[in-house]
Amino acid sequence: MKKFRLAALMCALVCLTAPAFAAPPATATSDAEARAAAKAARMQWFADAKFGIFIHWGIYAVDGITESWSFFDGYVSYADYMKQAKGFTASHYDPQAWADLIKASGAKYAVLTSKHHDGMALWDTRQGLNVVKDTPAHRDLVAPFVKALREDGLKVGLYFSLIDWSSPLYPAFTQAHPRYAIKDDPARWQRFVTYYQDQVHDLTRRFHPDLYWFDGGWEHSAEEWHAEALHDWIRAHNPDAIINGRLPGFGDYGTPEQGVPITRPPDKYWELCLTMNNSWGWQPNDDHFKTPHEIIRILSGTLDMGGNLLLDIGPRADGTIPKIEADTLRQVGRWVHKNQEAIYASQAGIPHDYYLGDSTLSKDGKTLYLFVDGKPGGAVLLKGLTNRVLVARVVGNGTMLSPKRLGATLGGAPSMLAIDVPDYALDPDVTVIALELDGPIKLFHPEKKSGS
Ligand code: GLC
């Protein structure tokens, strides 16, 4: 940020001293370019990571009810919701086992709910509710997890809810009973802003997160949140950190929720957050689990559009991770590890007009990865590929393939490529075919009559 300020200052000086005809747009452009370059550098690990694990852990896991919303929406009284604090023991919490499991899933980062909308922080905050003083867990649960993640070479993301429905300084309490309106008591709101931003400062100083995952911004405007001040503070104190797009007006990437987008999201960087069943936190009554195969297909659909997947788990109040979630992570991990060359550091694949399925491209655009779900009914077909294929193979098992061109080239359009994959080389979930090309991919476009 400092760099941009300096550039802006230099621009101002040039503007003042230069004659009127010497317009300064070049400086403005280089300022924007510098900003874009800084962002690209900051986003690199995230863009390459492709897969992360979200963890919703809080007192809501005691009774297994919806995080925060259950009292806000009036399904349980605030008093009863808060009684759960008494049962939040974290007695079997094993942060290293969590980190190891995340690593086994193939994820490169994790995002832990350091504080949800209910205001109960998982670390030792100076003010507000926290599990150290308000629950039998009696210890900071964030610090050991951050340490374990870093020991496993994983990046650290911390979810932080801007909303804090427990704080007497916050305007909303429940849907039915708001506390006050900002316009009637701006000083009180100002105290809230100081309180929540202090907590973010504290998180930064203690844990130096690689990623801030803000949530709840929708309740107020960027101005009301003093989002710019928070953003600038983070950039000054933790310059390489990434900020998700839920800090209104700021943020580095989009956060679609609960379904692979139909069309590619407008943001250059984006991350789909997704529950494993239908709940973010542990809810024993929710058995709508997605199968590992479904999750793998959702992941491949996300990769196809150039995004990341942030897959959620909900540990129990004692810190154990339900077996079905742990098993799912390991099974997804089998596939991710096997196919890692088509996943990490990949870019979005080719349009579905050319290949009726998901695909990715290597960073240099010279390897095309085709994802084949289940057993194909015949050869895998690819249209419009102008390049020569140097090598075709099944990723992760070494089987070499011999693609055939079907028919002659007509009007400059390359003939279809047919790739037979023997049954024995198929993956039980999704098989990935690598096509190593003679150069960066060129697809025939009828209007352009040449590769594009
Ligand atoms: C929504 C919900 C919240 C959940 C989050 C995860 O914003 O308010 O409960 O934590 O999505 O993306």
Coordinates of C-alpha atoms and ligand atoms in Angstrom, one line a residue:
M1 CA 0.0 0.0 0.0
K2 CA 2.9 2.3 0.9
K3 CA 4.2 1.8 -2.6
F4 CA 0.9 2.9 -4.1
R5 CA 0.8 6.0 -1.9
L6 CA 4.3 6.9 -3.0
A7 CA 3.3 6.5 -6.6
A8 CA 0.3 8.6 -6.1
L9 CA 2.4 11.3 -4.5
M10 CA 4.8 11.2 -7.4
C11 CA 1.9 11.5 -9.7
A12 CA 0.7 14.5 -7.8
L13 CA 4.1 16.1 -8.0
V14 CA 4.4 15.5 -11.8
C15 CA 0.9 16.9 -12.2
L16 CA 1.9 20.1 -10.4
T17 CA 5.2 20.7 -12.0
A18 CA 4.7 19.5 -15.6
P19 CA 3.3 21.8 -18.2
A20 CA -0.3 21.4 -19.1
F21 CA 0.3 19.4 -22.3
A22 CA 2.4 16.8 -20.6
A23 CA -0.4 14.6 -19.5
P24 CA 0.4 12.1 -16.7
P25 CA -1.7 9.0 -17.7
A26 CA 1.5 7.0 -18.0
T27 CA 2.1 7.4 -14.2
A28 CA -1.5 6.5 -13.5
T29 CA -1.2 3.4 -15.6
S30 CA 2.0 2.3 -13.9
D31 CA 0.3 2.8 -10.6
A32 CA -2.5 0.5 -11.7
E33 CA 0.1 -1.9 -13.1
A34 CA 2.1 -1.9 -9.9
R35 CA -1.1 -2.6 -8.0
A36 CA -2.0 -5.5 -10.3
A37 CA 1.5 -6.9 -10.1
A38 CA 1.4 -6.7 -6.3
K39 CA -1.9 -8.5 -6.3
A40 CA -0.8 -11.2 -8.7
A41 CA 2.3 -11.9 -6.5
R42 CA 0.1 -12.0 -3.4
M43 CA -2.4 -14.3 -5.0
Q44 CA 0.0 -16.8 -6.5
W45 CA -0.1 -19.5 -3.8
F46 CA -3.9 -19.2 -3.6
A47 CA -4.3 -19.5 -7.4
D48 CA -2.1 -22.5 -7.4
A49 CA -3.6 -24.2 -4.3
K50 CA -7.0 -25.0 -5.8
F51 CA -8.3 -26.8 -2.8
G52 CA -8.7 -25.8 0.9
I53 CA -10.6 -27.0 3.9
F54 CA -13.1 -24.8 5.8
I55 CA -13.7 -25.7 9.5
H56 CA -16.8 -24.4 11.3
W57 CA -16.1 -25.1 15.0
G58 CA -17.9 -23.4 17.8
I59 CA -20.3 -23.8 20.7
Y60 CA -23.1 -24.7 18.3
A61 CA -21.5 -28.1 18.0
V62 CA -22.5 -28.9 21.6
D63 CA -26.2 -29.3 20.7
G64 CA -25.5 -29.8 17.0
I65 CA -27.6 -26.8 15.9
T66 CA -27.1 -24.2 13.2
E67 CA -24.2 -21.9 13.9
S68 CA -25.3 -18.5 15.2
W69 CA -28.4 -18.3 13.0
S70 CA -30.4 -20.6 15.2
F71 CA -30.8 -17.9 17.8
F72 CA -30.8 -15.0 15.4
D73 CA -33.7 -16.6 13.5
G74 CA -35.5 -17.5 16.7
Y75 CA -35.3 -21.3 16.6
V76 CA -33.8 -21.3 20.0
S77 CA -33.6 -18.6 22.7
Y78 CA -30.3 -16.7 23.0
A79 CA -30.0 -17.9 26.6
D80 CA -30.4 -21.6 25.5
Y81 CA -28.0 -21.1 22.7
M82 CA -25.4 -19.7 25.0
K83 CA -25.9 -22.5 27.5
Q84 CA -24.0 -24.7 25.0
A85 CA -20.9 -22.9 26.1
K86 CA -20.9 -25.0 29.2
G87 CA -20.5 -28.2 27.1
F88 CA -17.7 -26.9 24.8
T89 CA -14.8 -29.0 26.2
A90 CA -12.5 -29.5 23.2
S91 CA -11.3 -32.4 25.3
H92 CA -10.1 -34.5 22.4
Y93 CA -8.9 -31.7 20.3
D94 CA -5.8 -32.8 18.4
P95 CA -4.8 -29.9 16.1
Q96 CA -1.9 -31.9 14.6
A97 CA -4.3 -34.7 13.6
W98 CA -6.6 -32.1 12.1
A99 CA -3.7 -30.6 10.1
D100 CA -2.5 -34.1 9.0
L101 CA -5.9 -35.0 7.8
I102 CA -6.2 -31.8 5.9
K103 CA -2.9 -32.5 4.3
A104 CA -4.0 -36.1 3.4
S105 CA -7.0 -34.6 1.6
G106 CA -4.7 -32.8 -0.8
A107 CA -5.8 -29.4 0.4
K108 CA -3.1 -26.7 0.6
Y109 CA -4.8 -24.4 3.1
A110 CA -7.4 -24.4 5.8
V111 CA -9.8 -21.7 7.1
L112 CA -10.9 -21.9 10.7
T113 CA -13.8 -20.0 12.2
S114 CA -11.9 -17.9 14.7
K115 CA -15.2 -16.1 15.6
H116 CA -18.7 -16.7 14.1
H117 CA -21.6 -14.3 14.2
D118 CA -22.4 -15.5 17.8
G119 CA -19.3 -13.6 18.9
M120 CA -17.7 -16.6 20.7
A121 CA -14.0 -16.3 19.7
L122 CA -11.8 -19.4 19.7
W123 CA -8.8 -17.5 21.0
D124 CA -8.1 -15.4 24.1
T125 CA -9.5 -12.0 23.1
R126 CA -9.1 -9.0 25.3
Q127 CA -12.8 -8.2 25.0
G128 CA -16.0 -10.1 24.1
L129 CA -16.8 -13.8 24.5
N130 CA -14.1 -16.4 24.1
V131 CA -13.7 -20.1 24.7
V132 CA -10.8 -19.5 27.1
K133 CA -12.8 -17.7 29.8
D134 CA -16.3 -18.7 28.8
T135 CA -16.1 -22.5 28.2
P136 CA -14.5 -25.5 29.8
A137 CA -12.1 -25.7 26.9
H138 CA -10.2 -23.0 28.9
R139 CA -7.5 -22.5 26.2
D140 CA -6.7 -20.8 23.0
L141 CA -7.7 -23.2 20.2
V142 CA -6.5 -21.1 17.3
A143 CA -2.8 -21.0 18.2
P144 CA -2.0 -24.7 18.2
F145 CA -3.9 -25.2 15.0
V146 CA -2.0 -22.4 13.2
K147 CA 1.2 -24.0 14.4
A148 CA 0.2 -27.5 13.2
L149 CA -0.8 -26.2 9.8
R150 CA 2.5 -24.5 9.4
E151 CA 4.3 -27.6 10.5
D152 CA 2.6 -29.5 7.7
G153 CA 3.4 -26.8 5.1
L154 CA -0.2 -25.6 4.8
K155 CA -1.3 -22.0 4.5
V156 CA -3.3 -20.5 7.4
G157 CA -6.7 -18.9 6.8
L158 CA -8.8 -17.4 9.6
Y159 CA -12.5 -16.8 9.2
F160 CA -13.7 -13.8 11.2
S161 CA -17.3 -12.6 11.4
L162 CA -17.6 -8.8 11.2
I163 CA -21.1 -9.3 12.7
D164 CA -21.1 -10.0 16.5
W165 CA -24.6 -10.5 17.6
S166 CA -23.5 -11.0 21.2
S167 CA -21.8 -7.7 21.6
P168 CA -23.9 -5.1 23.4
L169 CA -22.3 -2.6 21.0
Y170 CA -23.7 -4.3 17.9
P171 CA -27.0 -2.9 16.4
A172 CA -28.6 -6.3 15.6
F173 CA -29.2 -8.9 18.3
T174 CA -31.9 -11.2 16.8
Q175 CA -34.0 -10.8 13.7
A176 CA -37.0 -9.9 15.9
H177 CA -35.2 -7.7 18.4
P178 CA -32.6 -5.3 17.2
R179 CA -30.7 -3.4 19.8
Y180 CA -30.5 0.0 18.2
A181 CA -30.0 1.8 14.8
I182 CA -26.6 3.4 14.0
K183 CA -28.2 6.7 13.1
D184 CA -29.6 7.0 16.7
D185 CA -26.4 6.2 18.4
P186 CA -23.4 6.6 16.1
A187 CA -21.0 6.8 19.1
R188 CA -22.0 3.3 20.2
W189 CA -21.4 2.0 16.7
Q190 CA -18.0 3.7 16.6
R191 CA -17.2 1.8 19.8
F192 CA -18.2 -1.5 18.0
V193 CA -16.0 -0.7 15.1
T194 CA -13.0 -0.1 17.4
Y195 CA -13.8 -3.3 19.2
Y196 CA -14.0 -5.5 16.1
Q197 CA -11.0 -4.0 14.4
D198 CA -9.0 -4.4 17.6
Q199 CA -9.8 -8.1 17.4
V200 CA -8.6 -8.3 13.8
H201 CA -5.4 -6.5 14.8
D202 CA -4.9 -9.0 17.6
L203 CA -5.5 -11.9 15.3
T204 CA -2.9 -10.5 13.0
R205 CA -0.3 -9.9 15.6
R206 CA -0.7 -13.4 17.1
F207 CA -1.2 -15.5 14.1
H208 CA -0.1 -13.6 11.0
P209 CA -2.7 -15.4 8.9
D210 CA -2.0 -16.0 5.2
L211 CA -5.7 -15.4 4.5
Y212 CA -8.5 -13.4 6.1
W213 CA -11.9 -14.9 5.5
F214 CA -14.3 -12.2 6.6
D215 CA -18.0 -12.8 6.7
G216 CA -21.3 -11.0 7.5
G217 CA -20.4 -7.8 5.7
W218 CA -23.9 -7.6 4.2
E219 CA -25.3 -6.0 7.4
H220 CA -23.6 -2.7 6.9
S221 CA -21.9 -0.6 4.2
A222 CA -18.2 -0.3 3.6
E223 CA -18.2 3.2 5.1
E224 CA -20.0 1.9 8.2
W225 CA -17.6 -0.9 8.7
H226 CA -14.7 1.5 8.2
A227 CA -13.6 -1.2 5.8
E228 CA -10.9 0.8 4.1
A229 CA -9.2 1.6 7.4
L230 CA -9.2 -2.2 8.2
H231 CA -8.0 -3.1 4.8
D232 CA -5.1 -0.5 4.9
W233 CA -4.1 -1.6 8.3
I234 CA -3.9 -5.3 7.2
R235 CA -1.9 -4.3 4.1
A236 CA 0.5 -2.3 6.3
H237 CA 1.0 -5.0 8.9
N238 CA 0.6 -8.2 6.9
P239 CA 1.3 -7.1 3.3
D240 CA 1.3 -10.6 1.7
A241 CA -2.0 -11.7 3.2
I242 CA -5.0 -12.4 1.1
I243 CA -8.4 -10.9 2.0
N244 CA -11.6 -12.6 0.8
G245 CA -14.3 -10.6 -0.9
R246 CA -16.7 -10.3 2.0
L247 CA -15.1 -7.2 3.5
P248 CA -17.5 -4.8 1.7
G249 CA -15.7 -2.8 -1.0
F250 CA -12.4 -4.6 -0.6
G251 CA -11.0 -8.0 -0.9
D252 CA -9.0 -10.1 -3.4
Y253 CA -11.4 -12.7 -4.6
G254 CA -15.0 -13.8 -5.0
T255 CA -16.7 -16.3 -2.7
P256 CA -19.6 -18.1 -4.4
E257 CA -21.3 -20.4 -1.9
Q258 CA -22.8 -23.9 -2.2
G259 CA -22.8 -24.8 -5.9
V260 CA -20.4 -24.7 -8.8
P261 CA -21.3 -21.6 -10.7
I262 CA -23.2 -22.2 -14.0
T263 CA -21.0 -19.7 -15.8
R264 CA -17.5 -18.6 -14.9
P265 CA -17.6 -16.0 -12.1
P266 CA -16.5 -12.5 -13.1
D267 CA -13.7 -12.4 -10.5
K268 CA -10.3 -13.4 -11.7
Y269 CA -9.8 -15.3 -8.5
W270 CA -12.6 -17.1 -6.8
E271 CA -13.3 -19.9 -4.3
L272 CA -16.5 -21.9 -4.0
C273 CA -17.3 -22.7 -0.3
L274 CA -19.3 -25.8 0.1
T275 CA -20.7 -27.9 2.9
M276 CA -20.0 -31.6 3.0
N277 CA -23.6 -32.3 4.0
N278 CA -26.1 -29.4 4.3
S279 CA -24.6 -27.8 7.4
W280 CA -21.5 -25.8 8.1
G281 CA -21.2 -27.0 11.7
W282 CA -21.7 -30.4 13.2
Q283 CA -25.4 -31.4 13.0
P284 CA -25.9 -35.1 13.7
N285 CA -29.3 -35.0 12.3
D286 CA -28.1 -34.0 8.8
D287 CA -27.0 -37.0 6.9
H288 CA -27.2 -35.5 3.5
F289 CA -23.5 -36.1 2.8
K290 CA -22.1 -35.7 -0.6
T291 CA -20.2 -38.8 -1.7
P292 CA -16.4 -38.5 -2.3
H293 CA -17.2 -39.1 -6.0
E294 CA -19.7 -36.1 -6.0
I295 CA -17.1 -33.9 -4.3
I296 CA -14.5 -34.9 -6.8
R297 CA -16.8 -34.0 -9.6
I298 CA -17.6 -30.7 -7.9
L299 CA -13.9 -30.1 -7.5
S300 CA -13.2 -30.9 -11.2
G301 CA -16.1 -28.5 -12.2
T302 CA -14.5 -25.8 -10.1
L303 CA -11.1 -26.4 -11.6
D304 CA -12.6 -26.3 -15.1
M305 CA -13.7 -22.8 -14.4
G306 CA -10.4 -21.7 -12.9
G307 CA -11.6 -21.6 -9.2
N308 CA -10.7 -23.0 -5.8
L309 CA -12.9 -25.3 -3.7
L310 CA -13.1 -24.7 0.0
L311 CA -14.7 -27.8 1.4
D312 CA -16.2 -27.6 4.9
I313 CA -16.1 -29.9 7.9
G314 CA -17.8 -29.5 11.2
P315 CA -15.9 -31.0 14.2
R316 CA -17.8 -32.0 17.4
A317 CA -17.6 -30.0 20.6
D318 CA -14.9 -32.3 21.9
G319 CA -12.8 -31.7 18.9
T320 CA -13.3 -35.0 17.1
I321 CA -14.0 -35.0 13.4
P322 CA -16.9 -37.2 12.4
K323 CA -15.7 -40.4 10.8
I324 CA -17.7 -39.9 7.6
E325 CA -16.0 -36.5 7.1
A326 CA -12.5 -37.8 7.8
D327 CA -13.1 -40.8 5.5
T328 CA -14.4 -38.5 2.8
L329 CA -11.4 -36.2 3.1
R330 CA -9.1 -39.2 2.7
Q331 CA -10.9 -40.5 -0.3
V332 CA -10.9 -37.2 -2.0
G333 CA -7.2 -37.0 -1.1
R334 CA -6.5 -40.2 -2.9
W335 CA -7.8 -38.7 -6.1
V336 CA -6.2 -35.3 -5.6
H337 CA -2.8 -36.7 -4.9
K338 CA -3.0 -39.1 -7.9
N339 CA -4.0 -36.3 -10.3
Q340 CA -2.1 -33.4 -8.7
E341 CA -0.4 -32.4 -11.9
A342 CA -3.8 -31.6 -13.5
I343 CA -4.9 -29.7 -10.3
Y344 CA -2.3 -27.6 -8.6
A345 CA -1.2 -24.5 -10.5
S346 CA -3.6 -25.4 -13.3
Q347 CA -5.7 -22.8 -15.2
A348 CA -9.3 -23.0 -16.4
G349 CA -9.9 -25.5 -19.2
I350 CA -11.3 -25.2 -22.7
P351 CA -14.9 -24.4 -23.6
H352 CA -17.4 -27.2 -23.4
D353 CA -18.1 -26.7 -27.1
Y354 CA -14.8 -28.5 -27.7
Y355 CA -14.9 -31.0 -25.0
L356 CA -18.1 -32.1 -23.3
G357 CA -16.6 -32.4 -19.8
D358 CA -14.3 -30.7 -17.4
S359 CA -10.7 -29.9 -18.3
T360 CA -7.7 -27.8 -17.1
L361 CA -4.6 -26.5 -18.7
S362 CA -1.1 -26.4 -17.4
K363 CA 0.3 -22.9 -16.7
D364 CA 2.2 -22.8 -20.0
G365 CA -0.9 -23.9 -21.9
K366 CA 1.0 -26.8 -23.4
T367 CA -0.7 -29.7 -21.6
L368 CA -4.4 -30.2 -21.8
Y369 CA -6.0 -32.3 -19.1
L370 CA -9.4 -33.9 -19.9
F371 CA -11.5 -35.2 -17.0
V372 CA -13.5 -38.3 -17.7
D373 CA -16.2 -39.1 -15.3
G374 CA -16.9 -42.9 -14.9
K375 CA -16.6 -45.3 -17.8
P376 CA -16.9 -43.6 -21.2
G377 CA -19.3 -45.2 -23.7
G378 CA -16.5 -45.2 -26.3
A379 CA -13.6 -43.1 -27.3
V380 CA -13.2 -39.8 -25.5
L381 CA -13.8 -37.1 -28.2
L382 CA -12.2 -33.7 -28.5
K383 CA -13.1 -31.2 -31.2
G384 CA -11.2 -28.4 -32.8
L385 CA -7.7 -29.1 -31.5
T386 CA -5.3 -27.5 -34.0
N387 CA -2.1 -28.7 -32.2
R388 CA -0.3 -31.9 -32.7
V389 CA -0.4 -34.2 -29.7
L390 CA 3.1 -35.3 -28.7
V391 CA 2.1 -37.6 -25.8
A392 CA -1.2 -38.8 -24.6
R393 CA -1.4 -40.6 -21.3
V394 CA -3.5 -41.4 -18.2
V395 CA -2.4 -39.2 -15.3
G396 CA -1.2 -41.0 -12.2
N397 CA -0.8 -44.4 -13.7
G398 CA 1.6 -44.1 -16.6
T399 CA -0.7 -45.7 -19.2
M400 CA 0.2 -44.4 -22.7
L401 CA -2.7 -43.7 -25.1
S402 CA -2.9 -43.4 -28.9
P403 CA -5.4 -40.8 -30.0
K404 CA -6.7 -41.0 -33.6
R405 CA -7.8 -38.2 -35.9
L406 CA -11.3 -39.1 -37.2
G407 CA -11.4 -38.3 -40.9
A408 CA -9.8 -35.6 -43.0
T409 CA -9.3 -32.0 -42.2
L410 CA -11.9 -29.9 -44.0
G411 CA -11.9 -26.1 -44.5
G412 CA -9.1 -25.6 -42.1
A413 CA -11.0 -27.3 -39.3
P414 CA -8.9 -30.0 -37.6
S415 CA -10.7 -33.4 -37.5
M416 CA -11.9 -34.7 -34.3
L417 CA -9.6 -36.5 -31.9
A418 CA -10.7 -39.8 -30.5
I419 CA -8.9 -41.2 -27.5
D420 CA -9.6 -44.7 -26.3
V421 CA -8.9 -45.4 -22.7
P422 CA -8.6 -49.1 -21.7
D423 CA -10.9 -50.1 -18.8
Y424 CA -8.0 -51.2 -16.6
A425 CA -6.6 -47.6 -16.7
L426 CA -9.8 -46.0 -15.5
D427 CA -10.0 -44.3 -12.2
P428 CA -12.9 -45.4 -9.9
D429 CA -13.9 -41.8 -9.7
V430 CA -12.7 -39.5 -12.5
T431 CA -9.9 -40.4 -14.9
V432 CA -7.7 -37.6 -16.1
I433 CA -6.1 -37.8 -19.6
A434 CA -3.0 -35.6 -20.3
L435 CA -2.4 -34.4 -23.8
E436 CA 1.0 -32.9 -24.2
L437 CA 0.9 -30.5 -27.2
D438 CA 3.5 -29.2 -29.6
G439 CA 3.0 -25.7 -28.2
P440 CA 0.5 -23.6 -26.3
I441 CA -3.0 -24.8 -27.1
K442 CA -4.7 -23.6 -30.2
L443 CA -8.4 -24.3 -30.8
F444 CA -10.0 -23.9 -34.2
H445 CA -12.6 -21.2 -34.3
P446 CA -14.9 -21.3 -37.4
E447 CA -15.2 -17.5 -37.7
K448 CA -11.5 -16.9 -37.3
K449 CA -10.6 -19.9 -39.6
S450 CA -7.3 -20.4 -37.6
G451 CA -6.2 -21.3 -34.2
S452 CA -7.0 -18.9 -31.4
Ligands
GLC1 C1 -22.8 -17.6 5.4 C2 -23.4 -17.9 6.8 C3 -22.5 -18.5 7.7 C4 -21.4 -19.4 7.1 C5 -20.9 -18.9 5.9 C6 -19.9 -19.7 5.2 O1 -22.3 -16.4 5.3 O2 -23.8 -16.7 7.4 O3 -23.2 -19.2 8.7 O4 -20.4 -19.4 8.1 O5 -21.9 -18.6 5.0 O6 -19.6 -19.3 3.9

